[in-house]
DNA sequence: ACTGAAAGACGTCGAAT
DNA sequence: ATTCGACGTCTTTCAGT
């Protein structure tokens, strides 16, 4: 992966529907090499997929909560079970295994506080082996980038 | 926005390059209405943009850190200054104003621990008015969805 | 609001350098 | 590794229901 590939990636992170023609124009190259480079990076899974980014609030998901969770027990089996259960919850848009006082950090996206209460009680409450849960509420979204920073 | 629009959005969240033809086939409609509906949702900014999703690790960004920050002072001006400074940092891929013991939560993406040390000392350290910073390190990425959950 | 068709632009790939 | 050119497919639009 060279500087040209990186330029292409920067453009595609900005606009995933940019035509090869337009990319070619911007990086002063012709159609085919740009096409080949993109296809190569798709094959190598450097480019994993293309997605549409939607407006959260227009879709009635106004509340984001970061939910810090501890497990009661830390065996491999229960950890695996937890991972499976959590992954299945569509409100949980991200989940990380973290250092510090808690075991996992969940990013939860719901309509409002009532929906979050319902999530904690009925969805998270159904997941086995959860010890404690500490919620941090998002009051404002300052920055949201979907881009991986690419070195020069 | 009706059920058909929602179906289209679900498909485009899964694959932003899906052709109108393919979408039309899947929702049992012809080309034109699908095309018009998508364009309408783009105009209304329900669909904000299309992006390529890249592989973080293949681009040498192996470490994610959640950085909890407090401000020394909470006036409107310094808050605004902080927001500007933080937004300019490319390593900070997300930033939220949060409830609880800290003021802001940053999601930081760097190459490794050494790069994170550099980030805290030289980048975050340059930002005015930061009181304290508490880092939580990501050991494992369990789930990463770029999709907004869409109600039925 | 949807169907079907038609025109033009783009993705895609082979041949050549 | 890049350019050119040709083909098939998709986007985009329009007349008709």
XYZ file of C-alpha atoms (C1' of nucleotides) in Angstrom:
338
model
C 0.000 0.000 0.000
C 1.567 3.222 -1.174
C 0.699 6.910 -1.091
C -1.673 6.583 -4.029
C -3.648 3.862 -2.293
C -3.853 6.027 0.794
C -5.176 8.934 -1.216
C -7.846 6.679 -2.683
C -8.788 5.435 0.779
C -9.099 8.971 2.111
C -11.462 9.849 -0.722
C -13.542 6.701 -0.279
C -13.810 7.278 3.463
C -15.208 10.694 2.640
C -17.545 9.513 -0.120
C -17.987 5.817 -0.714
C -19.928 6.386 -3.918
C -17.275 8.496 -5.570
C -16.802 7.232 -9.106
C -13.467 5.803 -10.187
C -13.533 8.457 -12.854
C -13.758 11.247 -10.289
C -11.049 9.663 -8.120
C -8.827 9.264 -11.164
C -9.253 12.921 -11.978
C -8.397 14.040 -8.457
C -5.238 12.011 -8.117
C -4.164 12.627 -11.727
C -4.363 9.065 -12.954
C -6.474 7.223 -15.486
C -9.433 4.995 -14.878
C -7.974 1.506 -14.862
C -5.202 1.795 -12.257
C -7.632 3.413 -9.846
C -10.137 0.654 -10.522
C -7.518 -2.068 -10.068
C -6.211 -0.548 -6.863
C -9.678 -0.307 -5.339
C -10.538 -3.887 -6.315
C -7.246 -5.079 -4.838
C -7.934 -3.328 -1.536
C -11.435 -4.784 -1.501
C -10.008 -8.276 -2.056
C -7.472 -7.767 0.704
C -10.297 -6.539 2.923
C -8.527 -3.253 3.582
C -11.840 -1.887 2.361
C -14.326 -3.979 4.312
C -17.592 -2.631 2.975
C -19.557 0.385 1.862
C -22.416 1.687 3.967
C -24.982 4.472 4.028
C -24.696 6.784 7.033
C -28.138 7.736 8.332
C -29.366 10.548 10.547
C -29.832 9.149 14.021
C -32.324 11.734 15.218
C -34.441 11.570 12.081
C -34.790 7.867 12.855
C -35.889 8.492 16.434
C -32.749 7.359 18.165
C -32.103 10.476 20.169
C -30.369 8.956 23.157
C -26.893 7.447 23.311
C -25.750 5.814 26.528
C -22.382 4.330 27.379
C -23.034 1.399 29.644
C -20.161 0.025 31.720
C -20.698 -3.592 32.689
C -18.964 -6.054 34.978
C -19.385 -9.826 34.866
C -19.983 -11.906 37.967
C -17.761 -14.668 36.763
C -14.874 -14.494 34.303
C -14.554 -17.985 32.861
C -14.126 -18.424 29.132
C -17.572 -19.980 28.767
C -19.602 -17.258 30.445
C -17.582 -14.598 28.659
C -18.415 -16.229 25.366
C -22.079 -16.461 26.319
C -22.123 -12.781 27.249
C -20.548 -11.823 23.939
C -23.155 -13.797 22.023
C -26.062 -12.321 23.959
C -24.822 -8.749 23.668
C -24.062 -9.005 19.961
C -27.655 -10.032 19.339
C -29.047 -6.827 20.869
C -29.632 -4.306 18.103
C -29.662 -1.361 20.521
C -26.030 -2.173 21.341
C -24.213 -0.659 18.399
C -20.733 -1.111 19.854
C -19.184 -3.313 22.516
C -15.636 -3.383 23.834
C -13.705 -5.475 26.305
C -11.941 -2.864 28.408
C -9.334 -2.273 31.066
C -10.159 -0.665 34.406
C -12.979 -1.066 36.870
C -15.418 -2.567 34.368
C -15.205 -5.493 31.973
C -17.182 -4.228 29.001
C -18.222 -0.918 27.562
C -21.429 -0.845 25.528
C -22.583 1.986 23.321
C -26.356 1.836 23.355
C -28.654 3.728 20.990
C -32.292 4.174 21.967
C -35.232 6.527 21.398
C -35.386 8.142 24.812
C -34.890 7.601 28.526
C -37.986 5.433 28.789
C -36.635 3.179 26.062
C -33.304 2.994 27.875
C -35.030 1.963 31.071
C -36.751 -0.745 29.088
C -33.422 -1.782 27.587
C -31.705 -2.122 30.956
C -34.574 -3.925 32.631
C -35.805 -6.233 29.879
C -32.936 -6.671 27.458
C -29.743 -6.318 29.458
C -31.526 -7.823 32.452
C -32.063 -11.016 30.456
C -28.350 -11.464 29.788
C -26.798 -13.970 32.165
C -23.902 -13.272 34.469
C -23.975 -9.486 34.575
C -22.667 -8.204 37.896
C -23.177 -4.473 37.680
C -23.996 -1.805 35.108
C -23.081 1.865 35.251
C -24.645 4.235 32.724
C -23.087 7.398 31.319
C -25.510 9.507 29.295
C -24.558 11.440 26.217
C -25.804 15.016 26.418
C -24.209 16.160 23.191
C -22.463 14.636 20.224
C -19.429 16.813 19.534
C -17.670 14.769 16.886
C -18.539 11.618 15.009
C -16.100 10.458 12.362
C -16.402 7.172 10.561
C -12.898 7.509 9.236
C -9.794 5.651 10.286
C -6.959 8.202 10.495
C -4.492 7.332 7.739
C -0.803 8.106 8.176
C 1.089 9.908 5.462
C -41.225 7.654 5.807
C -43.060 4.372 5.478
C -42.184 0.690 5.757
C -40.793 0.601 2.220
C -38.407 3.463 2.971
C -37.277 1.663 6.096
C -36.590 -1.500 4.141
C -34.495 0.496 1.699
C -32.569 2.124 4.552
C -31.856 -1.240 6.148
C -30.425 -2.514 2.880
C -28.319 0.603 2.309
C -26.955 0.459 5.845
C -25.833 -3.071 5.061
C -24.431 -2.264 1.621
C -24.224 1.331 0.484
C -23.334 0.335 -3.057
C -26.322 -1.897 -3.596
C -27.851 -1.048 -6.953
C -31.358 0.310 -7.180
C -32.082 -2.664 -9.375
C -31.061 -5.115 -6.665
C -33.017 -3.213 -4.014
C -36.048 -3.103 -6.293
C -35.838 -6.853 -6.740
C -35.630 -7.509 -3.020
C -38.569 -5.355 -2.049
C -40.636 -6.377 -5.066
C -40.843 -3.000 -6.741
C -39.589 -1.566 -9.999
C -36.597 0.638 -10.519
C -38.081 4.121 -10.543
C -39.886 4.291 -7.176
C -36.811 2.900 -5.425
C -34.663 5.469 -7.152
C -37.037 8.317 -6.281
C -37.339 7.235 -2.660
C -33.585 7.087 -2.206
C -33.088 10.502 -3.803
C -35.807 11.943 -1.589
C -34.166 10.583 1.560
C -30.824 11.937 0.411
C -32.373 15.377 -0.134
C -33.972 15.259 3.307
C -30.618 14.216 4.742
C -32.090 11.076 6.276
C -29.270 9.485 4.319
C -26.347 11.731 5.204
C -23.606 10.175 3.127
C -22.031 6.992 1.844
C -18.654 5.893 3.157
C -16.143 3.105 2.762
C -15.472 1.162 5.962
C -11.779 0.334 6.294
C -9.883 -2.222 8.342
C -8.443 -0.420 11.340
C -5.664 -2.899 12.032
C -4.553 -3.111 8.403
C -4.086 0.658 8.599
C -1.958 0.414 11.744
C -4.479 1.784 14.191
C -4.419 -1.106 16.616
C -5.212 0.753 19.792
C -8.513 2.318 20.799
C -8.680 4.309 24.019
C -11.674 5.927 25.661
C -10.420 9.073 27.286
C -12.561 10.719 29.969
C -11.825 14.405 30.330
C -12.834 17.130 32.760
C -12.538 20.847 32.127
C -11.088 23.247 34.673
C -13.636 25.890 33.879
C -17.124 25.493 32.430
C -17.914 28.799 30.769
C -19.449 28.827 27.322
C -16.303 30.285 25.772
C -13.801 27.753 27.057
C -16.221 24.939 26.261
C -16.444 26.173 22.710
C -12.662 26.480 22.481
C -12.262 22.927 23.755
C -14.733 21.622 21.196
C -12.847 23.341 18.379
C -9.475 22.058 19.517
C -10.674 18.498 19.987
C -12.501 18.340 16.682
C -9.290 19.240 14.893
C -7.443 16.213 16.285
C -7.663 13.404 13.766
C -6.871 10.742 16.372
C -10.103 11.677 18.139
C -12.688 9.870 16.055
C -15.585 10.533 18.410
C -16.299 13.038 21.159
C -19.296 13.323 23.464
C -20.433 15.694 26.150
C -21.453 13.367 28.952
C -23.139 13.110 32.313
C -21.346 11.872 35.407
C -17.916 12.478 36.872
C -16.365 13.661 33.607
C -17.318 16.311 31.081
C -16.289 14.696 27.806
C -15.672 11.229 26.493
C -13.220 10.880 23.620
C -12.728 7.811 21.491
C -9.120 7.902 20.391
C -7.599 5.737 17.675
C -3.820 5.340 17.567
C -1.144 2.915 16.410
C 0.052 1.671 19.776
C 0.671 2.622 23.379
C 3.656 4.739 22.480
C 1.530 6.716 20.046
C -1.101 7.142 22.734
C 1.474 8.491 25.143
C 2.477 10.949 22.451
C -1.164 11.870 21.901
C -1.808 12.597 25.567
C 1.402 14.543 26.103
C 1.710 16.502 22.881
C -1.767 16.712 21.384
C -4.209 16.636 24.282
C -1.642 18.421 26.431
C -1.769 21.357 24.034
C -5.526 21.778 24.454
C -6.339 24.570 26.908
C -8.399 24.169 30.024
C -8.229 20.407 30.511
C -8.479 19.514 34.182
C -7.994 15.769 34.238
C -7.933 12.842 31.847
C -8.699 9.222 32.646
C -7.921 6.564 30.051
C -9.764 3.305 29.527
C -8.026 0.959 27.110
C -9.820 -1.298 24.687
C -8.522 -4.852 24.886
C -10.985 -6.329 22.445
C -13.563 -5.090 19.969
C -16.638 -7.287 20.460
C -19.133 -5.519 18.243
C -18.913 -2.606 15.861
C -22.046 -1.713 13.958
C -22.364 1.365 11.809
C -26.108 0.933 11.626
C -28.784 2.967 13.332
C -31.395 0.495 14.641
C -34.580 1.116 12.665
C -37.966 0.473 14.242
C -40.564 -1.566 12.413
C -47.374 6.377 -6.692
C -45.914 2.702 -9.791
C -44.507 0.263 -14.462
C -41.731 -0.109 -18.538
C -38.632 1.585 -21.715
C -34.978 4.349 -23.441
C -30.613 7.364 -23.248
C -26.468 8.420 -21.288
C -22.897 7.666 -17.835
C -20.114 4.522 -15.412
C -18.028 0.203 -14.069
C -15.444 -3.477 -15.954
C -12.061 -5.807 -18.525
C -9.083 -7.056 -22.519
C -5.201 -5.631 -25.512
C -1.197 -2.880 -25.852
C 2.790 -0.104 -24.082
C 2.093 -0.263 -13.596
C -0.409 2.691 -16.820
C -3.316 4.103 -21.189
C -6.903 3.313 -24.502
C -11.059 1.418 -26.131
C -15.102 -1.511 -26.171
C -18.986 -3.848 -23.863
C -22.435 -4.543 -20.440
C -24.762 -2.695 -16.570
C -26.532 0.901 -13.841
C -28.363 5.421 -13.064
C -31.520 8.674 -14.497
C -35.460 10.354 -16.857
C -39.871 10.282 -19.239
C -44.272 8.816 -21.097
C -48.109 6.166 -19.680
C -51.237 3.787 -16.120
